[in-house]
């Protein structure tokens, strides 16, 4: 006698032990990277209003952040600089004494090889107009003039001791130019993480607050149109071809289809950036009592892994790593 229904798909969902046994996707602390904002000229952490729980840090607070990250076992930290002064060409980005380059040196020394030190390579935090590149006379973002600055910025970051450079400016040719500059300066060991499929997204809103961006207008002439998935794949393949060691899709949650396509086709590791707006949405919804915060965080991260990301940049990196180490299930 057969029981009905014959196809018992619920069988493997019956107990926590069975569910744990058959889970297809999970996450370990090493899969997480924490973005860190280092601001010049402050002496105490400054909470970022649009990102509850995230602060800008003074330079001298960085060793403690690195210590906490290392203890949590995460894979690395991604540094962003918030300079005290900005100009048209983003001089602070290439200055060895610029806030980001100093932060890299401090973090690299504190990390002492226990986790990777990564740096955002883009001009938007350093320009007074807030664009990711320098402007031509007609006000447009000048691709090739920007590449020359990226090359110098890359060498400064590598000199400071960065392990991985996160190229987030979306200029054509940036990976090839930066690779060539690094190799010529004796930095063949330094890896390139290309923000390959980076979309012109409303979800960067809280980040602009975090770095006090002065941007007028938008980034649609260099970042991708949210409508385009194939173009995201093309960007990733071109970047890998130019020598990117890792490619990234950003934001993560609204672009899981792009992530899955890139993960299927990429010859190099594929990462995702769960951006500021994705973070703030969950935090605000949880604060309003609309969702279970911890489960929502776990679900977003496991979803990003399921779609194909190997590593995830997330503002929850340390907290989630600590939960994982305590043996908690994220879902
Ligand atoms: C560019 C950069 C941005 C983010 C990371 N790198 C902002 C932008 O392109 O406007 C956004 C990250 C986030 O929203 O969490 N330096």
GROMACS .gro file of C-alpha atoms and ligand atoms in nm:
model
  347
    1UNK     CA    1   0.000   0.000   0.000
    2UNK     CA    2   0.139   0.338  -0.093
    3UNK     CA    3   0.085   0.638   0.123
    4UNK     CA    4  -0.049   0.959  -0.025
    5UNK     CA    5   0.101   1.189  -0.134
    6UNK     CA    6   0.371   0.968  -0.286
    7UNK     CA    7   0.626   1.245  -0.324
    8UNK     CA    8   0.706   1.349   0.032
    9UNK     CA    9   0.921   1.656  -0.025
   10UNK     CA   10   0.873   1.758   0.338
   11UNK     CA   11   1.063   1.454   0.466
   12UNK     CA   12   1.402   1.628   0.479
   13UNK     CA   13   1.255   1.939   0.643
   14UNK     CA   14   1.118   1.759   0.947
   15UNK     CA   15   1.386   1.831   1.209
   16UNK     CA   16   1.661   2.088   1.266
   17UNK     CA   17   1.921   1.811   1.228
   18UNK     CA   18   1.786   1.705   0.888
   19UNK     CA   19   1.761   2.062   0.767
   20UNK     CA   20   2.117   2.128   0.875
   21UNK     CA   21   2.234   1.815   0.701
   22UNK     CA   22   2.083   1.903   0.365
   23UNK     CA   23   2.138   2.281   0.358
   24UNK     CA   24   2.285   2.367   0.016
   25UNK     CA   25   2.424   2.709   0.098
   26UNK     CA   26   2.590   2.845   0.405
   27UNK     CA   27   2.834   3.097   0.520
   28UNK     CA   28   3.154   3.099   0.722
   29UNK     CA   29   3.328   3.400   0.879
   30UNK     CA   30   3.598   3.383   0.610
   31UNK     CA   31   3.334   3.463   0.346
   32UNK     CA   32   3.270   3.806   0.496
   33UNK     CA   33   3.443   4.141   0.443
   34UNK     CA   34   3.367   4.449   0.654
   35UNK     CA   35   3.359   4.795   0.492
   36UNK     CA   36   3.514   5.054   0.728
   37UNK     CA   37   3.491   5.433   0.700
   38UNK     CA   38   3.795   5.621   0.827
   39UNK     CA   39   3.747   5.994   0.863
   40UNK     CA   40   4.022   6.249   0.886
   41UNK     CA   41   4.022   6.496   1.174
   42UNK     CA   42   3.785   6.336   1.424
   43UNK     CA   43   3.888   6.197   1.759
   44UNK     CA   44   3.585   5.985   1.844
   45UNK     CA   45   3.364   5.754   1.640
   46UNK     CA   46   3.084   5.945   1.462
   47UNK     CA   47   2.763   5.748   1.416
   48UNK     CA   48   2.623   5.762   1.061
   49UNK     CA   49   2.260   5.870   1.092
   50UNK     CA   50   2.138   5.683   0.785
   51UNK     CA   51   2.310   5.356   0.888
   52UNK     CA   52   2.211   5.269   1.246
   53UNK     CA   53   2.499   5.081   1.410
   54UNK     CA   54   2.770   5.203   1.168
   55UNK     CA   55   3.018   5.481   1.246
   56UNK     CA   56   3.294   5.678   1.084
   57UNK     CA   57   3.615   5.596   1.273
   58UNK     CA   58   3.916   5.804   1.357
   59UNK     CA   59   4.246   5.671   1.230
   60UNK     CA   60   4.367   5.573   1.573
   61UNK     CA   61   4.058   5.357   1.633
   62UNK     CA   62   4.153   5.137   1.339
   63UNK     CA   63   4.379   4.888   1.522
   64UNK     CA   64   4.091   4.801   1.755
   65UNK     CA   65   3.858   4.747   1.459
   66UNK     CA   66   4.116   4.521   1.294
   67UNK     CA   67   4.156   4.329   1.620
   68UNK     CA   68   3.782   4.273   1.646
   69UNK     CA   69   3.765   4.166   1.281
   70UNK     CA   70   4.054   3.923   1.325
   71UNK     CA   71   3.899   3.776   1.638
   72UNK     CA   72   3.570   3.728   1.452
   73UNK     CA   73   3.760   3.543   1.179
   74UNK     CA   74   3.633   3.745   0.883
   75UNK     CA   75   3.820   3.745   0.554
   76UNK     CA   76   3.914   4.110   0.543
   77UNK     CA   77   3.823   4.473   0.578
   78UNK     CA   78   3.751   4.717   0.295
   79UNK     CA   79   3.869   5.069   0.378
   80UNK     CA   80   3.708   5.394   0.267
   81UNK     CA   81   3.860   5.734   0.342
   82UNK     CA   82   3.669   6.049   0.429
   83UNK     CA   83   3.917   6.335   0.379
   84UNK     CA   84   3.898   6.674   0.549
   85UNK     CA   85   3.960   6.856   0.219
   86UNK     CA   86   3.856   6.783  -0.138
   87UNK     CA   87   3.955   6.929  -0.473
   88UNK     CA   88   3.874   6.892  -0.842
   89UNK     CA   89   4.126   6.614  -0.907
   90UNK     CA   90   4.103   6.426  -0.576
   91UNK     CA   91   4.462   6.497  -0.467
   92UNK     CA   92   4.410   6.327  -0.132
   93UNK     CA   93   4.378   5.992  -0.308
   94UNK     CA   94   4.731   5.986  -0.443
   95UNK     CA   95   4.901   6.159  -0.149
   96UNK     CA   96   5.082   5.901   0.070
   97UNK     CA   97   4.969   6.113   0.367
   98UNK     CA   98   4.606   6.110   0.247
   99UNK     CA   99   4.363   5.961   0.497
  100UNK     CA  100   4.295   5.642   0.302
  101UNK     CA  101   4.661   5.566   0.243
  102UNK     CA  102   4.743   5.627   0.608
  103UNK     CA  103   4.453   5.404   0.709
  104UNK     CA  104   4.583   5.125   0.487
  105UNK     CA  105   4.924   5.144   0.654
  106UNK     CA  106   4.776   5.139   1.003
  107UNK     CA  107   4.541   4.852   0.920
  108UNK     CA  108   4.810   4.647   0.746
  109UNK     CA  109   5.037   4.674   1.047
  110UNK     CA  110   4.759   4.580   1.288
  111UNK     CA  111   4.638   4.293   1.070
  112UNK     CA  112   4.984   4.138   1.049
  113UNK     CA  113   4.864   3.887   0.792
  114UNK     CA  114   4.567   3.759   0.994
  115UNK     CA  115   4.315   3.903   0.751
  116UNK     CA  116   4.333   4.092   0.422
  117UNK     CA  117   4.343   4.469   0.398
  118UNK     CA  118   4.145   4.600   0.104
  119UNK     CA  119   4.100   4.958  -0.015
  120UNK     CA  120   3.839   5.132  -0.227
  121UNK     CA  121   4.005   5.268  -0.539
  122UNK     CA  122   3.783   5.549  -0.664
  123UNK     CA  123   3.793   5.927  -0.660
  124UNK     CA  124   3.445   6.014  -0.537
  125UNK     CA  125   3.543   6.056  -0.173
  126UNK     CA  126   3.829   6.286  -0.276
  127UNK     CA  127   3.679   6.513  -0.541
  128UNK     CA  128   3.490   6.829  -0.453
  129UNK     CA  129   3.231   6.753  -0.724
  130UNK     CA  130   3.182   6.397  -0.593
  131UNK     CA  131   3.232   6.212  -0.922
  132UNK     CA  132   3.439   5.894  -0.947
  133UNK     CA  133   3.670   6.061  -1.197
  134UNK     CA  134   3.800   6.397  -1.307
  135UNK     CA  135   3.590   6.621  -1.527
  136UNK     CA  136   3.656   6.737  -1.883
  137UNK     CA  137   3.597   7.100  -1.983
  138UNK     CA  138   3.237   7.020  -2.079
  139UNK     CA  139   3.167   6.877  -1.732
  140UNK     CA  140   3.162   6.510  -1.840
  141UNK     CA  141   3.371   6.249  -1.656
  142UNK     CA  142   3.696   6.211  -1.850
  143UNK     CA  143   3.769   5.840  -1.873
  144UNK     CA  144   4.133   5.842  -1.978
  145UNK     CA  145   4.245   6.134  -1.761
  146UNK     CA  146   4.088   5.948  -1.467
  147UNK     CA  147   4.280   5.630  -1.551
  148UNK     CA  148   4.610   5.811  -1.505
  149UNK     CA  149   4.507   5.911  -1.154
  150UNK     CA  150   4.379   5.561  -1.074
  151UNK     CA  151   4.722   5.425  -1.170
  152UNK     CA  152   4.894   5.656  -0.922
  153UNK     CA  153   4.631   5.591  -0.657
  154UNK     CA  154   4.685   5.216  -0.697
  155UNK     CA  155   5.059   5.246  -0.647
  156UNK     CA  156   5.006   5.465  -0.338
  157UNK     CA  157   4.766   5.208  -0.190
  158UNK     CA  158   5.002   4.922  -0.268
  159UNK     CA  159   5.296   5.115  -0.121
  160UNK     CA  160   5.089   5.162   0.195
  161UNK     CA  161   5.047   4.785   0.224
  162UNK     CA  162   4.704   4.697   0.079
  163UNK     CA  163   4.654   4.333  -0.021
  164UNK     CA  164   4.358   4.388  -0.254
  165UNK     CA  165   4.249   4.702  -0.439
  166UNK     CA  166   3.877   4.746  -0.497
  167UNK     CA  167   3.836   4.928  -0.828
  168UNK     CA  168   3.491   5.083  -0.796
  169UNK     CA  169   3.503   5.374  -1.041
  170UNK     CA  170   3.360   5.198  -1.349
  171UNK     CA  171   3.600   5.365  -1.593
  172UNK     CA  172   3.671   5.164  -1.907
  173UNK     CA  173   4.017   5.008  -1.901
  174UNK     CA  174   4.073   5.064  -1.529
  175UNK     CA  175   4.173   4.705  -1.454
  176UNK     CA  176   4.433   4.687  -1.730
  177UNK     CA  177   4.581   5.027  -1.644
  178UNK     CA  178   4.600   4.955  -1.272
  179UNK     CA  179   4.752   4.609  -1.328
  180UNK     CA  180   5.020   4.754  -1.551
  181UNK     CA  181   5.100   5.031  -1.299
  182UNK     CA  182   5.119   4.788  -1.008
  183UNK     CA  183   5.348   4.551  -1.193
  184UNK     CA  184   5.574   4.834  -1.311
  185UNK     CA  185   5.606   4.956  -0.950
  186UNK     CA  186   5.705   4.611  -0.821
  187UNK     CA  187   5.365   4.530  -0.673
  188UNK     CA  188   5.288   4.211  -0.862
  189UNK     CA  189   5.160   4.056  -0.536
  190UNK     CA  190   4.874   4.306  -0.499
  191UNK     CA  191   4.541   4.170  -0.622
  192UNK     CA  192   4.264   4.351  -0.808
  193UNK     CA  193   3.900   4.322  -0.708
  194UNK     CA  194   3.698   4.474  -0.991
  195UNK     CA  195   3.360   4.615  -0.908
  196UNK     CA  196   3.273   4.481  -1.246
  197UNK     CA  197   2.897   4.492  -1.253
  198UNK     CA  198   2.832   4.805  -1.051
  199UNK     CA  199   2.488   4.949  -1.106
  200UNK     CA  200   2.373   5.312  -1.082
  201UNK     CA  201   2.170   5.238  -0.773
  202UNK     CA  202   1.947   5.424  -0.530
  203UNK     CA  203   2.071   5.178  -0.268
  204UNK     CA  204   2.398   5.371  -0.230
  205UNK     CA  205   2.203   5.656  -0.066
  206UNK     CA  206   2.314   5.597   0.296
  207UNK     CA  207   2.678   5.546   0.183
  208UNK     CA  208   2.682   5.894   0.033
  209UNK     CA  209   2.589   6.015   0.380
  210UNK     CA  210   2.863   5.797   0.531
  211UNK     CA  211   3.134   5.954   0.315
  212UNK     CA  212   2.966   6.296   0.309
  213UNK     CA  213   2.951   6.286  -0.068
  214UNK     CA  214   2.909   6.617  -0.246
  215UNK     CA  215   2.780   6.462  -0.567
  216UNK     CA  216   2.541   6.670  -0.775
  217UNK     CA  217   2.372   6.482  -1.056
  218UNK     CA  218   2.424   6.110  -1.096
  219UNK     CA  219   2.664   5.840  -1.213
  220UNK     CA  220   2.465   5.700  -1.504
  221UNK     CA  221   2.733   5.769  -1.766
  222UNK     CA  222   2.965   5.518  -1.598
  223UNK     CA  223   2.765   5.290  -1.368
  224UNK     CA  224   2.533   5.030  -1.522
  225UNK     CA  225   2.165   5.074  -1.599
  226UNK     CA  226   1.962   4.856  -1.357
  227UNK     CA  227   1.769   4.725  -1.657
  228UNK     CA  228   2.071   4.545  -1.801
  229UNK     CA  229   2.179   4.196  -1.698
  230UNK     CA  230   2.376   4.094  -2.005
  231UNK     CA  231   2.582   4.409  -1.982
  232UNK     CA  232   2.672   4.321  -1.623
  233UNK     CA  233   2.802   3.987  -1.744
  234UNK     CA  234   2.998   4.157  -2.020
  235UNK     CA  235   3.161   4.397  -1.772
  236UNK     CA  236   3.266   4.103  -1.554
  237UNK     CA  237   3.414   3.911  -1.847
  238UNK     CA  238   3.602   4.215  -1.980
  239UNK     CA  239   3.743   4.287  -1.633
  240UNK     CA  240   3.855   3.927  -1.589
  241UNK     CA  241   4.015   3.944  -1.931
  242UNK     CA  242   4.198   4.265  -1.837
  243UNK     CA  243   4.346   4.087  -1.536
  244UNK     CA  244   4.101   4.123  -1.250
  245UNK     CA  245   4.172   3.859  -0.986
  246UNK     CA  246   3.818   3.883  -0.850
  247UNK     CA  247   3.500   4.033  -0.996
  248UNK     CA  248   3.212   4.176  -0.799
  249UNK     CA  249   2.843   4.246  -0.846
  250UNK     CA  250   2.700   4.547  -0.664
  251UNK     CA  251   2.445   4.598  -0.511
  252UNK     CA  252   2.372   4.235  -0.423
  253UNK     CA  253   2.008   4.176  -0.332
  254UNK     CA  254   1.837   4.344  -0.629
  255UNK     CA  255   2.090   4.184  -0.871
  256UNK     CA  256   2.093   3.816  -0.773
  257UNK     CA  257   2.018   3.718  -1.133
  258UNK     CA  258   2.326   3.905  -1.253
  259UNK     CA  259   2.527   3.741  -0.976
  260UNK     CA  260   2.412   3.397  -1.086
  261UNK     CA  261   2.500   3.468  -1.450
  262UNK     CA  262   2.843   3.602  -1.359
  263UNK     CA  263   2.908   3.311  -1.120
  264UNK     CA  264   2.833   3.065  -1.396
  265UNK     CA  265   3.061   3.225  -1.652
  266UNK     CA  266   3.345   3.384  -1.455
  267UNK     CA  267   3.693   3.227  -1.465
  268UNK     CA  268   3.781   3.415  -1.143
  269UNK     CA  269   3.616   3.433  -0.796
  270UNK     CA  270   3.288   3.622  -0.778
  271UNK     CA  271   3.199   3.847  -0.487
  272UNK     CA  272   2.898   4.062  -0.402
  273UNK     CA  273   2.860   4.389  -0.215
  274UNK     CA  274   2.556   4.413   0.009
  275UNK     CA  275   2.541   4.792   0.004
  276UNK     CA  276   2.439   5.059   0.251
  277UNK     CA  277   2.076   5.080   0.137
  278UNK     CA  278   2.030   4.705   0.169
  279UNK     CA  279   2.165   4.732   0.523
  280UNK     CA  280   1.954   5.031   0.621
  281UNK     CA  281   1.632   4.884   0.483
  282UNK     CA  282   1.660   4.585   0.713
  283UNK     CA  283   1.770   4.790   1.014
  284UNK     CA  284   1.486   5.039   0.978
  285UNK     CA  285   1.223   4.774   0.908
  286UNK     CA  286   1.340   4.577   1.214
  287UNK     CA  287   1.342   4.891   1.432
  288UNK     CA  288   0.984   4.953   1.323
  289UNK     CA  289   0.895   4.601   1.437
  290UNK     CA  290   0.815   4.483   1.084
  291UNK     CA  291   1.059   4.194   1.052
  292UNK     CA  292   1.278   3.966   1.263
  293UNK     CA  293   1.613   4.141   1.226
  294UNK     CA  294   1.849   3.848   1.279
  295UNK     CA  295   1.662   3.613   1.049
  296UNK     CA  296   1.629   3.881   0.782
  297UNK     CA  297   2.004   3.944   0.791
  298UNK     CA  298   2.076   3.572   0.763
  299UNK     CA  299   1.829   3.530   0.479
  300UNK     CA  300   1.978   3.813   0.273
  301UNK     CA  301   2.330   3.675   0.314
  302UNK     CA  302   2.244   3.312   0.245
  303UNK     CA  303   2.046   3.429  -0.058
  304UNK     CA  304   2.353   3.608  -0.193
  305UNK     CA  305   2.562   3.294  -0.139
  306UNK     CA  306   2.296   3.076  -0.302
  307UNK     CA  307   2.302   3.301  -0.608
  308UNK     CA  308   2.674   3.234  -0.643
  309UNK     CA  309   2.882   3.482  -0.444
  310UNK     CA  310   3.183   3.333  -0.275
  311UNK     CA  311   3.259   3.636  -0.058
  312UNK     CA  312   3.025   3.912   0.058
  313UNK     CA  313   3.103   4.268   0.162
  314UNK     CA  314   2.852   4.353   0.432
  315UNK     CA  315   2.821   4.602   0.717
  316UNK     CA  316   2.704   4.310   0.934
  317UNK     CA  317   3.027   4.112   0.879
  318UNK     CA  318   3.152   4.107   1.237
  319UNK     CA  319   2.817   4.050   1.401
  320UNK     CA  320   2.731   3.768   1.163
  321UNK     CA  321   3.074   3.608   1.201
  322UNK     CA  322   3.029   3.613   1.577
  323UNK     CA  323   2.687   3.449   1.545
  324UNK     CA  324   2.834   3.182   1.319
  325UNK     CA  325   3.114   3.115   1.562
  326UNK     CA  326   2.859   3.074   1.839
  327UNK     CA  327   2.704   2.797   1.630
  328UNK     CA  328   2.387   2.983   1.541
  329UNK     CA  329   2.208   2.901   1.220
  330UNK     CA  330   2.149   3.205   1.004
  331UNK     CA  331   1.821   3.088   0.860
  332LIG     C1  332   3.258   5.445  -0.473
  332LIG     C2  333   3.173   5.353  -0.392
  332LIG     C3  334   3.038   5.367  -0.361
  332LIG     C4  335   3.005   5.258  -0.279
  332LIG     C5  336   3.119   5.183  -0.265
  332LIG     N1  337   3.221   5.241  -0.337
  332LIG     C6  338   2.945   5.476  -0.389
  332LIG     C7  339   2.901   5.509  -0.524
  332LIG     O1  340   2.940   5.453  -0.624
  332LIG     O2  341   2.819   5.601  -0.530
  332LIG     C8  342   2.871   5.232  -0.220
  332LIG     C9  343   2.869   5.133  -0.107
  332LIG    C10  344   2.743   5.130  -0.029
  332LIG     O3  345   2.641   5.192  -0.066
  332LIG     O4  346   2.743   5.062   0.074
  332LIG     N2  347   3.367   5.493  -0.395
   0.00000   0.00000   0.00000
